[in-house]
Short mmCIF file of C-alpha atoms in Angstrom, two decimals:
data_model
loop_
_atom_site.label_atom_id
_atom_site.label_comp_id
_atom_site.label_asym_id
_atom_site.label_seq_id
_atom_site.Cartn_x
_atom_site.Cartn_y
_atom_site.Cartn_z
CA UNK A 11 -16.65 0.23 14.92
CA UNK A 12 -15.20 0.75 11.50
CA UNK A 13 -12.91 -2.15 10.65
CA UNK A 14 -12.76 -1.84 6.99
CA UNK A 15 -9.57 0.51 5.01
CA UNK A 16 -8.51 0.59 1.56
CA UNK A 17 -5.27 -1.37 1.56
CA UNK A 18 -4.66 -0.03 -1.64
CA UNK A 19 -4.60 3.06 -0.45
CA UNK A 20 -1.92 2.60 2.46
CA UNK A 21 0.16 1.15 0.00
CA UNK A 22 -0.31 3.82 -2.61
CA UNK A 23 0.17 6.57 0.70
CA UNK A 24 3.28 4.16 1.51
CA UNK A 25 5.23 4.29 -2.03
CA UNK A 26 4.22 7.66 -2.19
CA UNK A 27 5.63 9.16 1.12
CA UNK A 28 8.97 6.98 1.03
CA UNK A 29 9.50 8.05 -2.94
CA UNK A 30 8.49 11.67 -2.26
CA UNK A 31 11.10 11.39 0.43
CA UNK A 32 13.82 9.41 -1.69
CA UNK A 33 13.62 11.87 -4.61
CA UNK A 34 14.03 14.79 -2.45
CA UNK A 35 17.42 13.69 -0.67
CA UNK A 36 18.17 12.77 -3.80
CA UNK A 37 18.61 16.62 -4.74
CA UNK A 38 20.97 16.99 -1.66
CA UNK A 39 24.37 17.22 -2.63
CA UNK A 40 26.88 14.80 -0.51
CA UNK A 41 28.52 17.69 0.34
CA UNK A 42 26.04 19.07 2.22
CA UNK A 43 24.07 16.26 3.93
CA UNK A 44 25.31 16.87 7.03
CA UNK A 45 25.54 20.60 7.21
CA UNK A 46 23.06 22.16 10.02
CA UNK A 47 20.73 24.98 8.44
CA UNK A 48 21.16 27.04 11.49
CA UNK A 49 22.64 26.81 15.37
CA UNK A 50 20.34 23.70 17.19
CA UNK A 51 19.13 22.30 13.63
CA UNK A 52 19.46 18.85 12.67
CA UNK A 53 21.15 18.12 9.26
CA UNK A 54 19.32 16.41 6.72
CA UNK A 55 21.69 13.57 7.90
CA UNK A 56 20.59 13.94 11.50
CA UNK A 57 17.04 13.93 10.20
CA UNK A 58 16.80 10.72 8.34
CA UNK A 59 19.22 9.43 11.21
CA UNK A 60 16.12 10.04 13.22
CA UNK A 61 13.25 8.66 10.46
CA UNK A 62 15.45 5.72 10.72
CA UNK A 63 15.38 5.32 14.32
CA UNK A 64 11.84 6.00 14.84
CA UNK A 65 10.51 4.25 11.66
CA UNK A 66 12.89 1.02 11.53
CA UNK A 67 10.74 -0.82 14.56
CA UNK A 68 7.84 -1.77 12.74
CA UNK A 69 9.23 -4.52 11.41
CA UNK A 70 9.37 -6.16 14.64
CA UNK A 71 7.30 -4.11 16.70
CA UNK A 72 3.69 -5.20 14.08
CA UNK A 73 3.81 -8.66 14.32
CA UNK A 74 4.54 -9.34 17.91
CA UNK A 75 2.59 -9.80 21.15
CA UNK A 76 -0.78 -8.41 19.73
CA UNK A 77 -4.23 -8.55 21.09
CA UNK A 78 -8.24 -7.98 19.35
CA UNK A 79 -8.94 -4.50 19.27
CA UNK A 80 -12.02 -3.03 21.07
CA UNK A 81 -12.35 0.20 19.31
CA UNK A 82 -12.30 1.23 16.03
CA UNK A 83 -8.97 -0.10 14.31
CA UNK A 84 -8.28 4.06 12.80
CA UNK A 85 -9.58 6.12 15.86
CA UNK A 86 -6.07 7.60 16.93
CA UNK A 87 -5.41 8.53 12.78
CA UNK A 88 -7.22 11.14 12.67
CA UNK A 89 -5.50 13.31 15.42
CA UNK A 90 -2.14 11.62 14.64
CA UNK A 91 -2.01 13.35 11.07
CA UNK A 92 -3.37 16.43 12.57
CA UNK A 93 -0.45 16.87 14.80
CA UNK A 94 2.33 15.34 13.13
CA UNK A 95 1.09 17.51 9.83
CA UNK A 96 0.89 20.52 11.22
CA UNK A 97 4.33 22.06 10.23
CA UNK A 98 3.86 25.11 12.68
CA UNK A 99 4.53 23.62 16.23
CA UNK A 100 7.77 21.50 17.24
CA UNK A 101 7.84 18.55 18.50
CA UNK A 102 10.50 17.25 20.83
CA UNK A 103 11.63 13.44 20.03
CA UNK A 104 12.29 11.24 22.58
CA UNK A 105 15.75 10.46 23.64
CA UNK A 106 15.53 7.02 22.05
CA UNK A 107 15.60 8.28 18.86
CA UNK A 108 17.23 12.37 19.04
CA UNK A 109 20.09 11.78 16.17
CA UNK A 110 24.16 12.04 16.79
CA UNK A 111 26.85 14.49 15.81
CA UNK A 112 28.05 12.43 13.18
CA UNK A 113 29.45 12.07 9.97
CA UNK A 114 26.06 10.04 8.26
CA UNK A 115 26.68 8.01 4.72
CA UNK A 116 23.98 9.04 2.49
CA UNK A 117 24.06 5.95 0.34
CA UNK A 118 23.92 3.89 3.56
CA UNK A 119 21.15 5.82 4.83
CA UNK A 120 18.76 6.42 1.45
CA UNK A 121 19.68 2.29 1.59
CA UNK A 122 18.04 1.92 4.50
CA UNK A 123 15.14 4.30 3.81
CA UNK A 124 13.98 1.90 1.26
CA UNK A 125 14.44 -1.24 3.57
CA UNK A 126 11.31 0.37 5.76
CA UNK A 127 9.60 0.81 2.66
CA UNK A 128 9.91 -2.80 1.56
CA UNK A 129 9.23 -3.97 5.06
CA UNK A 130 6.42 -1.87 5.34
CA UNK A 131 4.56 -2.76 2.52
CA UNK A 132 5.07 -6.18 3.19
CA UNK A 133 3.40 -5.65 6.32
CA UNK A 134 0.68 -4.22 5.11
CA UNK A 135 0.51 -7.52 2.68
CA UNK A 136 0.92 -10.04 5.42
CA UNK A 137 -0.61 -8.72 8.27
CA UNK A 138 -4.46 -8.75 9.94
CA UNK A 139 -3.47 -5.03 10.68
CA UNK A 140 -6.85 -4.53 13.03
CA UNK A 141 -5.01 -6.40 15.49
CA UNK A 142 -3.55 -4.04 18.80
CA UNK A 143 0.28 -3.83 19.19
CA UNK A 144 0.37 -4.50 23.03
CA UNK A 145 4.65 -4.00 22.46
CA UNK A 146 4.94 -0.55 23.16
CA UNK A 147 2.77 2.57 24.34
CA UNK A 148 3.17 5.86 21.93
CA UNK A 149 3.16 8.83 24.31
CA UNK A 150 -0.09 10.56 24.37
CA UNK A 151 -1.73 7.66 21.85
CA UNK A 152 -1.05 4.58 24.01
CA UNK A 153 -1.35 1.58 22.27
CA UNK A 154 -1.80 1.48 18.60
CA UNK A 155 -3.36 -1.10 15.70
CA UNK A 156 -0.99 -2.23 13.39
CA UNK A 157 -2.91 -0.07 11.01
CA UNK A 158 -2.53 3.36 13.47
CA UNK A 159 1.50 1.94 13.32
CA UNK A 160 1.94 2.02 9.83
CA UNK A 161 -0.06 6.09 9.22
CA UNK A 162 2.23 7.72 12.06
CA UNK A 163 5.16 6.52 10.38
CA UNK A 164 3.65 7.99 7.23
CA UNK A 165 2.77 10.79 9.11
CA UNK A 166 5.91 10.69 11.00
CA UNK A 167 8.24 10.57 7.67
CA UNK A 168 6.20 12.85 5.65
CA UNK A 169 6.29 15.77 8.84
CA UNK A 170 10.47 15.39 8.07
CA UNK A 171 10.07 15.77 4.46
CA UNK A 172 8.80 18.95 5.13
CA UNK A 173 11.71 19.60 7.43
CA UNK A 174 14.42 18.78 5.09
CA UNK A 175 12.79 20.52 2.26
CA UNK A 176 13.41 23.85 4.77
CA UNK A 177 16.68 22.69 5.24
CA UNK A 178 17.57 22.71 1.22
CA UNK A 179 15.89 25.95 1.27
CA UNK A 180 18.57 27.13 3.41
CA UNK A 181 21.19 25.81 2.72
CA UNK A 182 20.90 24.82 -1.21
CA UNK A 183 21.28 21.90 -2.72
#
């Protein structure tokens, strides 16, 4: 069993993927953050609506109800990135976290966008992250370490960066 990471890492892979993120909605005009690149899109509103929904839990989801781990603490990673990186299948989202037809505040939203940051590098920082989050069951990984948790948000947010960098391609910036 491999235990050991490079916490500097995670947080270099965590500035990098929220920044990355940041600086590219930055290029969005308001104008057009909530205009859909084609019929059954999501808006690069709708889309960090969603980042938002799915990657806003850690914070409470990592450092409750947790149990040892029997298994390597990074097993699941590995196929995690390789499905949530590669850009040439769809995914469906749960319901949980599908975005609305709304009007979304950009300034509220890039706002919030750097509240997971902060939260999750704090994690990272505070947390034995080897430890398994008994809280909730990803479908088709089950239960995940604190450290799986914190990669398929990465994963998660850095598959949507992708997305709304298609969706400026469309429909400008």
């Amino acid at each position: 069993m491999t235990n050991n990471f490079d916490t500097a890492a995670l947080i270099g892979a965590t500035n990098a993927t929220y920044d990355g993120l940041e600086k590219l909605l930055l290029s969005v005009d308001n104008s057009l953050w909530d205009k859909n690149p084609a019929e059954n899109s999501w808006s690069t509103g709708q889309v960090m609506e969603h980042i938002l929904k799915a990657n806003s839990g850690l914070k409470n989801l990592l450092p409750e109800n947790v149990s040892e781990t029997d298994r390597a603490i990074d097993e699941k990673i590995p196929l995690m990135k390789s499905i949530f990186l590669d850009f040439s299948t769809k995914l469906d989202a749960p319901e949980f976290i599908i975005p609305t037809e709304t009007i979304h505040d950009k300034q509220q939203q890039l706002d919030k966008l750097k509240a997971i940051k902060n939260d999750t590098l704090q994690l990272i920082d505070s947390l034995d992250l080897s430890k398994t989050c008994m809280g909730f069951e990803l479908p088709v990984f089950g239960h995940l370490t604190r450290l799986e948790w914190i990669n398929f948000s990465l994963f998660h947010a850095q598959r949507h960066t992708e997305q709304v960098r298609k969706i400026i391609a469309v429909i400008g910036n």
